[in-house]
PDB file of C-alpha atoms in Angstrom:
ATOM      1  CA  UNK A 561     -96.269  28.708  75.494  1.00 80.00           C
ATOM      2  CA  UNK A 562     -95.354  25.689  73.531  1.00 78.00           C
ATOM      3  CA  UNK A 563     -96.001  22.178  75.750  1.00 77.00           C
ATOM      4  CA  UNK A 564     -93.149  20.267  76.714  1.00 76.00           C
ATOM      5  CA  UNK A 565     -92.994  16.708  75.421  1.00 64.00           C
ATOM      6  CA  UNK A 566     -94.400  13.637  77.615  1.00 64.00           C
ATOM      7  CA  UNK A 567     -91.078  12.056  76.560  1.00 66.00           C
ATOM      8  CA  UNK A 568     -87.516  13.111  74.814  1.00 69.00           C
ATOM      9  CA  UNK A 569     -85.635  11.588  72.403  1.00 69.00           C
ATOM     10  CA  UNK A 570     -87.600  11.344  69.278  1.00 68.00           C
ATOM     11  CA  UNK A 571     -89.514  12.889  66.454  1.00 66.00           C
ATOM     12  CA  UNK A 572     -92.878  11.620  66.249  1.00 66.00           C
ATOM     13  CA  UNK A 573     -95.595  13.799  67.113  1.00 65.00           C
ATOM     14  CA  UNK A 574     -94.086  16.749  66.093  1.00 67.00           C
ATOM     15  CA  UNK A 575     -91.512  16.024  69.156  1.00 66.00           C
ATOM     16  CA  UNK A 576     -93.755  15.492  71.620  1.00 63.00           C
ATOM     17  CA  UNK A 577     -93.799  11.902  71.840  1.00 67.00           C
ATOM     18  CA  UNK A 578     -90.793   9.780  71.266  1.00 70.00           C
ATOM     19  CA  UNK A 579     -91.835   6.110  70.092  1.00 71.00           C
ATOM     20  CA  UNK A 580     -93.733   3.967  68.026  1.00 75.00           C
ATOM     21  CA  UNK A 581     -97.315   4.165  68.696  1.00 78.00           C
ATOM     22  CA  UNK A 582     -98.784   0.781  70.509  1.00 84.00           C
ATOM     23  CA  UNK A 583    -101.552   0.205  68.125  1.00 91.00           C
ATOM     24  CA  UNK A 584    -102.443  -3.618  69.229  1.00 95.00           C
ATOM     25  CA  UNK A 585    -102.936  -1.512  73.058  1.00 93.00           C
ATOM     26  CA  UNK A 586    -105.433   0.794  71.045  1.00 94.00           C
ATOM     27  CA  UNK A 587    -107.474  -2.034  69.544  1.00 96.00           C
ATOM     28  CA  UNK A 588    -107.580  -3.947  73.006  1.00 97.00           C
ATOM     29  CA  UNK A 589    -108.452  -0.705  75.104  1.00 96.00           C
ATOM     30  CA  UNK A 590    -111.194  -0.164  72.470  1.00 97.00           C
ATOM     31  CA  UNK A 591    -112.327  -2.900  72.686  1.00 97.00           C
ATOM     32  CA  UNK A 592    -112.201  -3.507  76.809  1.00 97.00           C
ATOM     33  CA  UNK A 593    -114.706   0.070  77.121  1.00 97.00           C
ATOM     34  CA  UNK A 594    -116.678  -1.580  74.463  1.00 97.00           C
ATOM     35  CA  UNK A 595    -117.157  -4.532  76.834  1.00 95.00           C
ATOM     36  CA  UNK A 596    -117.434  -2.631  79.464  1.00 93.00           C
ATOM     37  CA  UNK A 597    -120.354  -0.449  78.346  1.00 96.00           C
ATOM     38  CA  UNK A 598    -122.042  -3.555  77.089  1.00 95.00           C
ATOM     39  CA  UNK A 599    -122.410  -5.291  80.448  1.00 92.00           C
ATOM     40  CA  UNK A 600    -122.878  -1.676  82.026  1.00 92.00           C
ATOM     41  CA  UNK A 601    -125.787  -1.072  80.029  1.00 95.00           C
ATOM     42  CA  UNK A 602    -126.355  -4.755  80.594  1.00 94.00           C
ATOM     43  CA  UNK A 603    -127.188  -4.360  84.398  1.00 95.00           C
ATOM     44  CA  UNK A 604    -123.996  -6.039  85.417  1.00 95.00           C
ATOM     45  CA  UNK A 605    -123.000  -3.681  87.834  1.00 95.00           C
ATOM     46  CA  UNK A 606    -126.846  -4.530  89.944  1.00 96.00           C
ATOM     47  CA  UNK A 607    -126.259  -8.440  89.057  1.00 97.00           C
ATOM     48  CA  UNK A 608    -122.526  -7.729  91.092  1.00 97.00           C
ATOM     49  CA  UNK A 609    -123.698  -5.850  94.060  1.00 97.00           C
ATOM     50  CA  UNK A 610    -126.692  -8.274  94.692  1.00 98.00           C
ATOM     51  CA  UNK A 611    -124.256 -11.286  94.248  1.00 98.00           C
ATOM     52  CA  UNK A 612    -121.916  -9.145  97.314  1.00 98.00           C
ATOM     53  CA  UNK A 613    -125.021  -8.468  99.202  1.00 98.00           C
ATOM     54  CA  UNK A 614    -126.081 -12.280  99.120  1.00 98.00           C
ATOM     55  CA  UNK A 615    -122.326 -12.467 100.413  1.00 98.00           C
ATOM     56  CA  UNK A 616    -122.792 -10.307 103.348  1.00 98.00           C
ATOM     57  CA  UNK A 617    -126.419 -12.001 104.158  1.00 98.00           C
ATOM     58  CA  UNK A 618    -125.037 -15.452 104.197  1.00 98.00           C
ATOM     59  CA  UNK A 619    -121.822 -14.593 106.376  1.00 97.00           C
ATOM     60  CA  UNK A 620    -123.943 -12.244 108.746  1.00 97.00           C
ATOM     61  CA  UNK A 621    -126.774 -15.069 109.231  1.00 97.00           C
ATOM     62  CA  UNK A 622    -124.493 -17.348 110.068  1.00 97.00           C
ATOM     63  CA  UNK A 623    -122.314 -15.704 112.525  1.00 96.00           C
ATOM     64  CA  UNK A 624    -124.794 -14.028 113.701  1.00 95.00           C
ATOM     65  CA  UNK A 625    -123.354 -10.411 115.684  1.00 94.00           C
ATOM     66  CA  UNK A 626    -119.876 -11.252 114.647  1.00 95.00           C
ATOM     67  CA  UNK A 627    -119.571  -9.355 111.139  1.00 96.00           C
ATOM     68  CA  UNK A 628    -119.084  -5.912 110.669  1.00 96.00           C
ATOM     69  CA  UNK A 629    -119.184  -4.174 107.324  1.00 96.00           C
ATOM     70  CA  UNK A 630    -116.174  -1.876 106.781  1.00 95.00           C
ATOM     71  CA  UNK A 631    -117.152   0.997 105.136  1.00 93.00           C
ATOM     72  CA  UNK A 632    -120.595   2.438 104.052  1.00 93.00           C
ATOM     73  CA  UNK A 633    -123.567   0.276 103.165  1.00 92.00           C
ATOM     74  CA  UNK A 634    -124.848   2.326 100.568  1.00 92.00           C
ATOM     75  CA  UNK A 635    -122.745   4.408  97.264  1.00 93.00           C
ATOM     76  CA  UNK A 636    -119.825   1.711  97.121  1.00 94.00           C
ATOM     77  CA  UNK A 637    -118.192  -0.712  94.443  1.00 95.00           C
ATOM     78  CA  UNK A 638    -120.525  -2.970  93.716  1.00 96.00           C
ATOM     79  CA  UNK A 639    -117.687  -5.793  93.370  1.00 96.00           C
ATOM     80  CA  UNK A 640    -116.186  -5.393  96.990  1.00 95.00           C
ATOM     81  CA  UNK A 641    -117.046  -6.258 100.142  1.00 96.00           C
ATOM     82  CA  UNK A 642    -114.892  -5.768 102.969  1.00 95.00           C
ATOM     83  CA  UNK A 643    -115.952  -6.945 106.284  1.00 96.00           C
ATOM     84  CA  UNK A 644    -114.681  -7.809 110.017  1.00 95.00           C
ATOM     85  CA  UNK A 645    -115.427 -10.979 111.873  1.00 94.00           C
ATOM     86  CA  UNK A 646    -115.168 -10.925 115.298  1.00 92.00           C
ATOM     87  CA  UNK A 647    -112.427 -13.497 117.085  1.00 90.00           C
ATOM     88  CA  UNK A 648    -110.538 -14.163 114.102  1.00 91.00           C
ATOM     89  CA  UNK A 649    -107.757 -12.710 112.535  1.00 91.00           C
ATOM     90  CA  UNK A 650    -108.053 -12.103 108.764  1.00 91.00           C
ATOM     91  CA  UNK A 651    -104.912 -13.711 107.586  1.00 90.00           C
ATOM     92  CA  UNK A 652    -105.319 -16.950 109.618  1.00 91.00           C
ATOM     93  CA  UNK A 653    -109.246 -16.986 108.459  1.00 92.00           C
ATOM     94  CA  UNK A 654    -108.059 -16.904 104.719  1.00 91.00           C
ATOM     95  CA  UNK A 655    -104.807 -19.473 105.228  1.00 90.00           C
ATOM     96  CA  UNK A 656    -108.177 -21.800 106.297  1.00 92.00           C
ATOM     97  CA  UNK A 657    -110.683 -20.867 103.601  1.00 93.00           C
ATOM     98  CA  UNK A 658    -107.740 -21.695 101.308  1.00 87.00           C
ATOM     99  CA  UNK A 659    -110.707 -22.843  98.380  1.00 88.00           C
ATOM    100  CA  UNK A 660    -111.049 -19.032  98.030  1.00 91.00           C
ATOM    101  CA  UNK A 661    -108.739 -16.450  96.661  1.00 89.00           C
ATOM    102  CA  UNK A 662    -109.104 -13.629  98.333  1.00 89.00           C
ATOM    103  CA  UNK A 663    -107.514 -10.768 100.452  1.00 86.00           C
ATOM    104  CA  UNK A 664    -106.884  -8.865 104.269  1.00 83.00           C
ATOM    105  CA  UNK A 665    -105.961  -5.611 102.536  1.00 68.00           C
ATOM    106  CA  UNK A 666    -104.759  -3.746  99.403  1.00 57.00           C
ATOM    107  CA  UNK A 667    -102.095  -5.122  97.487  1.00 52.00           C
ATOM    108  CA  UNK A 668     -99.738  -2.348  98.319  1.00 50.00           C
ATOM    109  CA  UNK A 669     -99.363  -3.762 102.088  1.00 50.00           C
ATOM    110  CA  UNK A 670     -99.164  -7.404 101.187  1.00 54.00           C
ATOM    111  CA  UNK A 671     -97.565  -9.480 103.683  1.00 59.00           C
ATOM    112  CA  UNK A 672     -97.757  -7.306 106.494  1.00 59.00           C
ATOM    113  CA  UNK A 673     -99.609  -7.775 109.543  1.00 73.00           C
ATOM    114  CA  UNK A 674    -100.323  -4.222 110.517  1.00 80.00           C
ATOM    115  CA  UNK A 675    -104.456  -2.626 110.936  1.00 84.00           C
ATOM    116  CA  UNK A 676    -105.045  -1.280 106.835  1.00 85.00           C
ATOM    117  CA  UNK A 677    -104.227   2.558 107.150  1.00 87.00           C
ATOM    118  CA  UNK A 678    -107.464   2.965 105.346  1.00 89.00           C
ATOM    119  CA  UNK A 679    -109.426   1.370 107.741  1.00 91.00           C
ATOM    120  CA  UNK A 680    -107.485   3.043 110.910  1.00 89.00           C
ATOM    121  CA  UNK A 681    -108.389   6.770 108.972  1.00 91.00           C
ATOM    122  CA  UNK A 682    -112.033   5.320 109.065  1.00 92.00           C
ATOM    123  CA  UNK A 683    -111.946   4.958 113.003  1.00 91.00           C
ATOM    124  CA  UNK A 684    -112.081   1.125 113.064  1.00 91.00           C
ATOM    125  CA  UNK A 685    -110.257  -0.481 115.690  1.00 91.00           C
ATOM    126  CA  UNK A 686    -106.662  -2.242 115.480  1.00 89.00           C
ATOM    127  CA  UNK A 687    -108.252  -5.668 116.426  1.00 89.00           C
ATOM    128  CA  UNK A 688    -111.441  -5.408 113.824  1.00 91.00           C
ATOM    129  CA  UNK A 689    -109.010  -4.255 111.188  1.00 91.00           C
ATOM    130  CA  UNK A 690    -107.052  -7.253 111.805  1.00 91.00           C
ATOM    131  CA  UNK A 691    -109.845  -8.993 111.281  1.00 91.00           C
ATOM    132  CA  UNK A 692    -110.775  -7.429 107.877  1.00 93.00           C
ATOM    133  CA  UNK A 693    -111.288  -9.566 104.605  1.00 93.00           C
ATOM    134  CA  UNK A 694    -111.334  -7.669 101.261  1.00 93.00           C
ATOM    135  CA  UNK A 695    -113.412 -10.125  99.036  1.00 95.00           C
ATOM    136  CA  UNK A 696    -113.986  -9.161  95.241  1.00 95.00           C
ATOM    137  CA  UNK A 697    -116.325 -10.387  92.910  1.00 96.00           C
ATOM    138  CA  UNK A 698    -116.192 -10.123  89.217  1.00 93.00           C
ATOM    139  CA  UNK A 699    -117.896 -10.285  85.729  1.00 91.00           C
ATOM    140  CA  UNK A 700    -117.782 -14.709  85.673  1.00 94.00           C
ATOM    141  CA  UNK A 701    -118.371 -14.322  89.904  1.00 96.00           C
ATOM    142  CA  UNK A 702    -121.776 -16.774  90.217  1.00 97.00           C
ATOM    143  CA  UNK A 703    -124.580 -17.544  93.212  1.00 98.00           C
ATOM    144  CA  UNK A 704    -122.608 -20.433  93.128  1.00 97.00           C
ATOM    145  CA  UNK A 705    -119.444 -19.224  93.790  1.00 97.00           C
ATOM    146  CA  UNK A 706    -120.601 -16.754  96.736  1.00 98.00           C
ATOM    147  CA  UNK A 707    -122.195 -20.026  98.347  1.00 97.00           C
ATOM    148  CA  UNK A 708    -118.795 -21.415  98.154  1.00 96.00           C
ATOM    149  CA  UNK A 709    -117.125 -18.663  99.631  1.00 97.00           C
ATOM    150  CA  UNK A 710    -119.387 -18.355 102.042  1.00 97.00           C
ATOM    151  CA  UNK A 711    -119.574 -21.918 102.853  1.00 97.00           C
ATOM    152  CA  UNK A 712    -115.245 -21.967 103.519  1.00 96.00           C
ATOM    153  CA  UNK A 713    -115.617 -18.489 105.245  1.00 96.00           C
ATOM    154  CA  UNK A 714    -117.983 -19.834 107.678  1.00 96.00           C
ATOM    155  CA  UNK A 715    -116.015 -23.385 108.759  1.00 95.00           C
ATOM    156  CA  UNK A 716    -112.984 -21.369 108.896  1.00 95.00           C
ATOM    157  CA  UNK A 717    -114.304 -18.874 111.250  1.00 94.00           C
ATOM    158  CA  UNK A 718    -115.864 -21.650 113.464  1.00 91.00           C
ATOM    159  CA  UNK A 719    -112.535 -23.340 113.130  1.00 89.00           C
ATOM    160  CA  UNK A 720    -110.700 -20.464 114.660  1.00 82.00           C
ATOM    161  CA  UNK A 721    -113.018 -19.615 117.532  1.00 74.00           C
ATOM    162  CA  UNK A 722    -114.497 -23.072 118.554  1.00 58.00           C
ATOM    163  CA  UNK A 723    -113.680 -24.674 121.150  1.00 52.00           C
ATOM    164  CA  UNK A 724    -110.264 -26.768 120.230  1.00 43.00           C
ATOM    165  CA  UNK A 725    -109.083 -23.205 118.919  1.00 46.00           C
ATOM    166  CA  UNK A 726    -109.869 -22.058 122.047  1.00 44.00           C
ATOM    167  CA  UNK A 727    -108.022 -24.645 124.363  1.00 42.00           C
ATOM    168  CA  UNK A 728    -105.413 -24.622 121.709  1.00 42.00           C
ATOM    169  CA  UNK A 729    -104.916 -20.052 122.873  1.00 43.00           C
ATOM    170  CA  UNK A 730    -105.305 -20.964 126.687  1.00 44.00           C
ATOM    171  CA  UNK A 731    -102.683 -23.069 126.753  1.00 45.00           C
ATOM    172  CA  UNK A 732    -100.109 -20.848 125.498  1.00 44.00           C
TER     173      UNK A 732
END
């Protein structure tokens, strides 16, 4: 059985393959997984998941009982952290931490303000999903910049649940 070509319309590859190869995409991708095995063999994948653990620590000691992890504590990315603070709604957290770029959900369901399917499949409730943040750290991320973070994170969520917020939701 002969294959079928990935794309009609041409001659190269013996007609499998219609096009000019991208040889400047070679070189880069080449050189991208030599990068990447550098820093992996570099310990960069430990240096990111102790940066996101400092992350969680900070935002978990200082609202105390309020943050839930979303997802399993052990055998994850060591980049993300995705957590759930109680009283607050994700979106309007992150529209008050505006310092940091970061997101409620997968980029796929931007600009909605539904529960992430993924975290309804995992059994988390509509309200905690609402009140998920999906914060990513990567290869330049420093101890400084997870203080920030953390830092904005933290006025934001006392912003939204002290006590003007909370006249401010009784009186509507």
């Amino acid at each position: 059985m002969e294959p079928e070509p990935a794309v009609y319309d041409g001659g190269q590859e013996r007609g499998l393959r219609a096009g000019t190869e991208n040889v400047a995409l070679a070189v880069v991708l080449g050189t991208a997984a030599r990068i990447a095995a550098a820093e992996f063999a570099d310990g960069a994948p430990a240096r990111i998941a102790a940066l996101r653990d400092d992350l969680h620590q900070l935002l978990t000691s200082a609202l105390p009982g309020r943050v839930h992890l979303n997802g399993p504590e052990k055998n994850r990315l060591p980049n993300t952290l995705n957590v759930s603070i109680d009283g607050v709604l994700g979106r309007a957290l992150l529209a008050a931490a505006d310092q940091i770029a970061a997101s409620t959900g997968s980029a796929c369901h931007s600009g909605t303000h539904t529960p992430s399917p993924v975290l309804t499949a995992m059994g988390v409730v509509p309200a905690r999903a609402l009140g998920a943040l999906r914060l990513s750290l990567g290869r330049w991320t420093t101890p400084g910049d997870i203080e920030t973070a953390a830092a904005a994170l933290i006025r934001a969520a006392a912003a939204q649940t002290g006590p003007t917020a909370r006249r401010r939701r009784t009186r509507r």
